[in-house]
PDB file of C-alpha atoms in Angstrom:
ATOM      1  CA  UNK H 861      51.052  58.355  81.970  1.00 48.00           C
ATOM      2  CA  UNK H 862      47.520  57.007  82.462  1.00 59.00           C
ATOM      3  CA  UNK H 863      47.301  53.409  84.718  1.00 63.00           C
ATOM      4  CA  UNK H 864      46.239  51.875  81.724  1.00 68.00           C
ATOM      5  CA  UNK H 865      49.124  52.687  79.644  1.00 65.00           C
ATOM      6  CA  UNK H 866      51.093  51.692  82.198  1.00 65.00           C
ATOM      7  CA  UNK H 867      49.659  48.424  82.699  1.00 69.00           C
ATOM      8  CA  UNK H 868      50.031  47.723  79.440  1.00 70.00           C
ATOM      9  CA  UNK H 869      53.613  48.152  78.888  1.00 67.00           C
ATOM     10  CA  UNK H 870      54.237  46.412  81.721  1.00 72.00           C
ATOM     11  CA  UNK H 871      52.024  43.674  80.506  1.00 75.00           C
ATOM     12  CA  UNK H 872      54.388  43.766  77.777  1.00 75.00           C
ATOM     13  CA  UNK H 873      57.283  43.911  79.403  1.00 76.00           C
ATOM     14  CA  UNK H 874      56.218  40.682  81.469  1.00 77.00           C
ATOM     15  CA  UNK H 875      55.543  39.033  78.608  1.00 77.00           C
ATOM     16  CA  UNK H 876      58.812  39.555  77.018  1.00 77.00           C
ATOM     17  CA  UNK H 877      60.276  38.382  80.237  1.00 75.00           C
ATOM     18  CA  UNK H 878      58.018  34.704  79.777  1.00 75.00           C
ATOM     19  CA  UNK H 879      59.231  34.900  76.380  1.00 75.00           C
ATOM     20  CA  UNK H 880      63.147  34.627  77.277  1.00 77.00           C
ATOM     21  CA  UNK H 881      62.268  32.241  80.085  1.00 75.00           C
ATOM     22  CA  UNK H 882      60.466  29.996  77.170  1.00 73.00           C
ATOM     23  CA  UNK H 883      63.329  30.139  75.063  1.00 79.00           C
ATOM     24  CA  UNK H 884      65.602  28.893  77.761  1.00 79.00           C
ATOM     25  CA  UNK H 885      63.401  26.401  79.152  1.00 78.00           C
ATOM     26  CA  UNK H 886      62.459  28.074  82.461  1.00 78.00           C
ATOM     27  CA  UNK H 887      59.109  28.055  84.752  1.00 79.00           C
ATOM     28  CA  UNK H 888      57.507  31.143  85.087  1.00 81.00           C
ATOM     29  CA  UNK H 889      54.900  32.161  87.637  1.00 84.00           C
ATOM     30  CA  UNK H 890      52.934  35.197  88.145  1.00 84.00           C
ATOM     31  CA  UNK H 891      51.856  36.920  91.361  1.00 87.00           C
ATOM     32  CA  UNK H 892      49.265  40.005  91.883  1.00 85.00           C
ATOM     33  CA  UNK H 893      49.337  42.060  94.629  1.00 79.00           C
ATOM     34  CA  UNK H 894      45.809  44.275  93.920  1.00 76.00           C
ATOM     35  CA  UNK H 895      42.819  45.090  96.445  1.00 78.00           C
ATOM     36  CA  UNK H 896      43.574  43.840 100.043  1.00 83.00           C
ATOM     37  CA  UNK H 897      45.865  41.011  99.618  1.00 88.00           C
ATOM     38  CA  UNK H 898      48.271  39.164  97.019  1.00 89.00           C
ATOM     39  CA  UNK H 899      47.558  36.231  95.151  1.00 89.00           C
ATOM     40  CA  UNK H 900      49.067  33.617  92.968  1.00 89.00           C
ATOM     41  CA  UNK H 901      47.911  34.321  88.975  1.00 85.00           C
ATOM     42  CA  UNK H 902      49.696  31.479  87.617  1.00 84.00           C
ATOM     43  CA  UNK H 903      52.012  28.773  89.444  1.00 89.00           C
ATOM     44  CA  UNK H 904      54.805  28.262  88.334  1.00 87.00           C
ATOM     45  CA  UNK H 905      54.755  26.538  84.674  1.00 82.00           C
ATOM     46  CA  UNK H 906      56.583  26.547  81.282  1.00 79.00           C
ATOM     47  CA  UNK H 907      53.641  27.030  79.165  1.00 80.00           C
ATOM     48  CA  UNK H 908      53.856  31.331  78.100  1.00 75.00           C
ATOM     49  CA  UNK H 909      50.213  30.871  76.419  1.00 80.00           C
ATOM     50  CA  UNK H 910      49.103  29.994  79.683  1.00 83.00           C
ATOM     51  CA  UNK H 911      50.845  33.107  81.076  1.00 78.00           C
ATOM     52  CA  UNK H 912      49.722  35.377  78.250  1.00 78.00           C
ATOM     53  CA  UNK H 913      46.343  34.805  78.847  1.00 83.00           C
ATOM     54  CA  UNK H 914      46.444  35.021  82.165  1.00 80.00           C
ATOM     55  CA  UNK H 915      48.730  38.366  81.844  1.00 77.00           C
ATOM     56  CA  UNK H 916      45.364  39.658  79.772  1.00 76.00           C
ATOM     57  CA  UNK H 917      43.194  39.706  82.992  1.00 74.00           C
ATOM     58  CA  UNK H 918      45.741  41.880  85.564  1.00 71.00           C
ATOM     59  CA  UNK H 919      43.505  44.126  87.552  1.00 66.00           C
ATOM     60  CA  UNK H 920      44.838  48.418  87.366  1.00 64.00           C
ATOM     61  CA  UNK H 921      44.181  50.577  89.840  1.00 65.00           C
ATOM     62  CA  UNK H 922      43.643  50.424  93.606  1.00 72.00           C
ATOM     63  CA  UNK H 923      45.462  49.672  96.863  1.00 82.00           C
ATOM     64  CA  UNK H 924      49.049  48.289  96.693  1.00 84.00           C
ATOM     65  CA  UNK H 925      49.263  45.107  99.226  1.00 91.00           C
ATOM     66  CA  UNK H 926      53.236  44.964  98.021  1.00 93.00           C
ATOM     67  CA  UNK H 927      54.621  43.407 101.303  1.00 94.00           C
ATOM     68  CA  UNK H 928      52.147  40.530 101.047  1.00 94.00           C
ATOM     69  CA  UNK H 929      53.249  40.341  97.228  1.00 93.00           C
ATOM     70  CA  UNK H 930      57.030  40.010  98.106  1.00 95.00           C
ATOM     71  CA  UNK H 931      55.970  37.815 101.284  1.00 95.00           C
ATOM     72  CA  UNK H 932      54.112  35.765  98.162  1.00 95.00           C
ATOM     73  CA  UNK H 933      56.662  35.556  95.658  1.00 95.00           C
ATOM     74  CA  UNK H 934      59.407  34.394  98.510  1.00 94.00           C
ATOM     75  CA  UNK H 935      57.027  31.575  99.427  1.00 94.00           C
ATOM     76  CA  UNK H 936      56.955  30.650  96.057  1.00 94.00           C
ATOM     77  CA  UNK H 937      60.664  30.794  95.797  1.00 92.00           C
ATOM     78  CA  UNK H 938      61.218  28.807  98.623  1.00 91.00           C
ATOM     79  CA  UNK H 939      58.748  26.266  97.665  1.00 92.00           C
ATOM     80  CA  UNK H 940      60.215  25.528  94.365  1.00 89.00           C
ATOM     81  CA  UNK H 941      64.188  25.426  95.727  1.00 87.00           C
ATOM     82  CA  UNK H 942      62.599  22.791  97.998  1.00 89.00           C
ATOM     83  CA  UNK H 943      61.474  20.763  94.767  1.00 88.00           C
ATOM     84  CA  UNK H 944      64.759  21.153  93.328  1.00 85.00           C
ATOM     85  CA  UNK H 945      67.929  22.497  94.871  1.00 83.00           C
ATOM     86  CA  UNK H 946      69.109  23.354  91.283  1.00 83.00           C
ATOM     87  CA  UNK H 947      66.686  25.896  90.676  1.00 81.00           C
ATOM     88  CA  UNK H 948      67.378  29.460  90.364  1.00 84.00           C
ATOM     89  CA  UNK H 949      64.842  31.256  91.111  1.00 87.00           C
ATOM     90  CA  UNK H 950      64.282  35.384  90.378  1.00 88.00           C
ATOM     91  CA  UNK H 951      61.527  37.215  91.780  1.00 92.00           C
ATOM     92  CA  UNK H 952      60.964  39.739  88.775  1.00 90.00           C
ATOM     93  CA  UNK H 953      58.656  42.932  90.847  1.00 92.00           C
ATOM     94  CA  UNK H 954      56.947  45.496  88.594  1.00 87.00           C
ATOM     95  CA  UNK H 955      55.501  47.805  90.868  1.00 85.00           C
ATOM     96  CA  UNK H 956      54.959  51.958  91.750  1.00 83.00           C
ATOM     97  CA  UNK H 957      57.171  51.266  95.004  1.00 85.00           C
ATOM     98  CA  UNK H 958      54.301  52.822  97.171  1.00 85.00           C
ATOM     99  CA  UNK H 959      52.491  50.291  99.750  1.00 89.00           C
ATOM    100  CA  UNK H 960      49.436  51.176 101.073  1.00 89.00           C
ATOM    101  CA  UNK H 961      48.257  47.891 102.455  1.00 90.00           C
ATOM    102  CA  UNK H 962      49.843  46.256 105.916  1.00 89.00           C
ATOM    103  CA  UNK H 963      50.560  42.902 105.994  1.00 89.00           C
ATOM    104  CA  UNK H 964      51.988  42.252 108.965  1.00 90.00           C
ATOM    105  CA  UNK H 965      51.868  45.040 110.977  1.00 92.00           C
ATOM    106  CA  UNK H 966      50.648  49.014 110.524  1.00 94.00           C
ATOM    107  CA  UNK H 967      52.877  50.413 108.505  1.00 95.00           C
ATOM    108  CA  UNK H 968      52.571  49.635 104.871  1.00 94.00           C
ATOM    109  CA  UNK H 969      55.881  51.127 103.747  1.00 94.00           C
ATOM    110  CA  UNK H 970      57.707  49.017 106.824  1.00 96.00           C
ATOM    111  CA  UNK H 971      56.193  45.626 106.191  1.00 95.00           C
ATOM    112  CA  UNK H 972      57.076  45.901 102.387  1.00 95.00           C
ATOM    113  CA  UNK H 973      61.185  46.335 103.657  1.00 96.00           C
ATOM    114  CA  UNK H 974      60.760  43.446 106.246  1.00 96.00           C
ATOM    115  CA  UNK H 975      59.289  41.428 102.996  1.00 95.00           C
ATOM    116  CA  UNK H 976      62.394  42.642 101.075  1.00 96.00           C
ATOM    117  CA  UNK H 977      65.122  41.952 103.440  1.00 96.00           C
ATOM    118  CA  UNK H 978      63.955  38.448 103.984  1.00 94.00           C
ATOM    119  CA  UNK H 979      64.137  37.554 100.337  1.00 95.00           C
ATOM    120  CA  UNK H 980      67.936  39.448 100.036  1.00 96.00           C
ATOM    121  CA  UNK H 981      68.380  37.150 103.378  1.00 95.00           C
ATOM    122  CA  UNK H 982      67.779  34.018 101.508  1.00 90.00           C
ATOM    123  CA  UNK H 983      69.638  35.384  98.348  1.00 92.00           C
ATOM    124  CA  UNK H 984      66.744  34.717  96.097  1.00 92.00           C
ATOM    125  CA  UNK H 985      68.066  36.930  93.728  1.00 92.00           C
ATOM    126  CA  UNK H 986      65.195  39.686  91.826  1.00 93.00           C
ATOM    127  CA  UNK H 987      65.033  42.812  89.734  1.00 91.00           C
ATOM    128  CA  UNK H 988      63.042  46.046  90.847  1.00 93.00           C
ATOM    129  CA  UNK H 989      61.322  47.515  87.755  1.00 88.00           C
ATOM    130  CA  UNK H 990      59.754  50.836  88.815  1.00 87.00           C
ATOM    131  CA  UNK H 991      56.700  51.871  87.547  1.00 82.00           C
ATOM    132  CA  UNK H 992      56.316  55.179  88.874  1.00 80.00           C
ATOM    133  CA  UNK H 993      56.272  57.815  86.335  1.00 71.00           C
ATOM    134  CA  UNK H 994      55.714  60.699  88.663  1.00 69.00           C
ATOM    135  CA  UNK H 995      59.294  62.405  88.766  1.00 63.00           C
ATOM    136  CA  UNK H 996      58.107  64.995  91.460  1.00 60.00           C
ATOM    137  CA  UNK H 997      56.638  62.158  93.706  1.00 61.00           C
ATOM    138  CA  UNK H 998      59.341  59.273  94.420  1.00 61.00           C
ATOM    139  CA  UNK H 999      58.465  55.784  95.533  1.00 70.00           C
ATOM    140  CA  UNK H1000      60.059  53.587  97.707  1.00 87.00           C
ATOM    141  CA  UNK H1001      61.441  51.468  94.357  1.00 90.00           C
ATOM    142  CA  UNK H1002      64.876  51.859  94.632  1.00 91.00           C
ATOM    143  CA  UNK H1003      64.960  51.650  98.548  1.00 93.00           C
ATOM    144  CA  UNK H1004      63.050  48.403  98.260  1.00 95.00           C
ATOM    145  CA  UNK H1005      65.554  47.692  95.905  1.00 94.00           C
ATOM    146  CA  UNK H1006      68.126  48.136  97.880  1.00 95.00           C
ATOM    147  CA  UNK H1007      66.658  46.135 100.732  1.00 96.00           C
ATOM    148  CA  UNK H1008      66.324  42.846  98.098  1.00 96.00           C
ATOM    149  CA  UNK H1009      69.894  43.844  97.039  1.00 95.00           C
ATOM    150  CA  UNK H1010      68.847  43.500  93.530  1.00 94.00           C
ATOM    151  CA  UNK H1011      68.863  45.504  90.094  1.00 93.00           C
ATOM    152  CA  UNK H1012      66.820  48.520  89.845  1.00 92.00           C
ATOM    153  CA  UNK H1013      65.481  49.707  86.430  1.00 88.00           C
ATOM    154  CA  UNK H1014      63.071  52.741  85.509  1.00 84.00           C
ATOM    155  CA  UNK H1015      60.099  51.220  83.941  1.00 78.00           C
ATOM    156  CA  UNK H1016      60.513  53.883  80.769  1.00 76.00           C
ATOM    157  CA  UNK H1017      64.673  52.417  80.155  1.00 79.00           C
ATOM    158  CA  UNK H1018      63.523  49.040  80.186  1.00 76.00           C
ATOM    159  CA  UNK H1019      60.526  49.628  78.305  1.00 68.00           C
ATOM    160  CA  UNK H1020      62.640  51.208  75.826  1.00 70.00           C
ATOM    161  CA  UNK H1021      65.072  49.057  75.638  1.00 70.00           C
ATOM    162  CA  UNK H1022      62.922  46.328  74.780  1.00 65.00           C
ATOM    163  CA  UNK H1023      61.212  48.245  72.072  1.00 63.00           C
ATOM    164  CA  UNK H1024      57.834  48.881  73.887  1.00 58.00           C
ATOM    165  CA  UNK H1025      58.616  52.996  73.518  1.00 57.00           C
ATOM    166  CA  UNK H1026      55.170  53.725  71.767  1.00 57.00           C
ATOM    167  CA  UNK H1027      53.223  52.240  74.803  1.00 51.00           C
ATOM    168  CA  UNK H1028      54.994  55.029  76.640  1.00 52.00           C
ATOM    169  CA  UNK H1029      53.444  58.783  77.322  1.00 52.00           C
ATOM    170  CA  UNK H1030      55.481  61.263  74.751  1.00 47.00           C
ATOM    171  CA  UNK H1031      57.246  63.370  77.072  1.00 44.00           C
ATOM    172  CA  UNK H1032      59.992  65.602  76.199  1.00 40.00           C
ATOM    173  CA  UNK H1033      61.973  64.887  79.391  1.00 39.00           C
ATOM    174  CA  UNK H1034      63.470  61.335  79.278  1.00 41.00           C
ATOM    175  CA  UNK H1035      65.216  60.160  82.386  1.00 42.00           C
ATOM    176  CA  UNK H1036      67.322  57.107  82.305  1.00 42.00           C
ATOM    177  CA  UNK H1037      68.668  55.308  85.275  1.00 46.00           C
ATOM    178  CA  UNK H1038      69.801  52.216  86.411  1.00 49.00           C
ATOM    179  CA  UNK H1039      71.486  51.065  90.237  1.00 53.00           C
ATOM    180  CA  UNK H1040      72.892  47.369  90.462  1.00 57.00           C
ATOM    181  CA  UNK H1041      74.368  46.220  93.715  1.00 64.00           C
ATOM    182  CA  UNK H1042      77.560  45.002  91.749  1.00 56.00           C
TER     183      UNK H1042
END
């Protein structure tokens, strides 16, 4: 499946995610990790036309900074729990599993665990969705997944599930998988 197709579902499948948030009242933010470094798209905020528009702009293609993403989101987390010890916060990642960017030392693949382990550490809690449609060529998705201790969904299940199929490549071979730490 092209980038573009998958960008777009998984526009989609963000924006379904703001959608439920809305309904229930919840703050959403949204973080891109693109180019050399991560960066804060929207704070968080309640408002999904604010989210939808920004959603409209996300950058395809390129390096994968993922451990400065994760390092970005946690902030975030943190940051909000400190503004209101009620909150629940969940780090929602949509991402190939496959760093190529350091962030806080040499190896890509190495800072995006240490990144993961401190978020499972604080028990923010998150859900992996995978976007890496290569079957032959496996990411580090459900490892990182692992390391956040968090549910791991294929990016073609949930996309299905949620009724976003025809933004999907036809393929004949449909694999479905899903890994919670419950």
């Amino acid at each position: 499946m092209s980038a573009q197709r998958r960008m777009a579902a998984a526009k989609q499948i963000a924006l379904s995610f703001l959608v439920q948030a809305y309904q229930r009242r919840d703050r959403v933010g949204l973080i891109v990790f693109h180019g050399a470094r991560a960066r804060i798209l929207l704070p968080p905020t309640g408002s999904v036309a604010l989210a939808r528009k920004k959603l409209r702009v996300l950058p395809t293609g390129g390096k994968t900074p993922l451990a400065h993403g994760l390092a970005l989101a946690y902030q975030v987390a943190v940051r909000e729990l400190r503004r209101s010890r009620s909150l629940i916060p969940i780090i929602v990642v949509i991402s190939d599993g496959n760093p190529n960017v350091a962030c806080f030392s040499e190896d890509p693949k190495a800072d995006a665990f240490k990144a993961a382990a401190a978020i499972a550490r604080r028990g923010v809690p998150a859900l992996f969705v995978d976007t890496n449609t290569n079957f032959m060529e496996h990411g580090l998705g459900l490892a990182l997944a692992r390391a956040l201790h968090c549910p791991y969904e294929r990016f073609e299940t949930l996309a299905a599930g949620l009724g976003l199929s025809h933004l999907l490549a036809r393929s004949g071979r449909q694999e479905l998988f899903y890994w919670s730490p419950d």
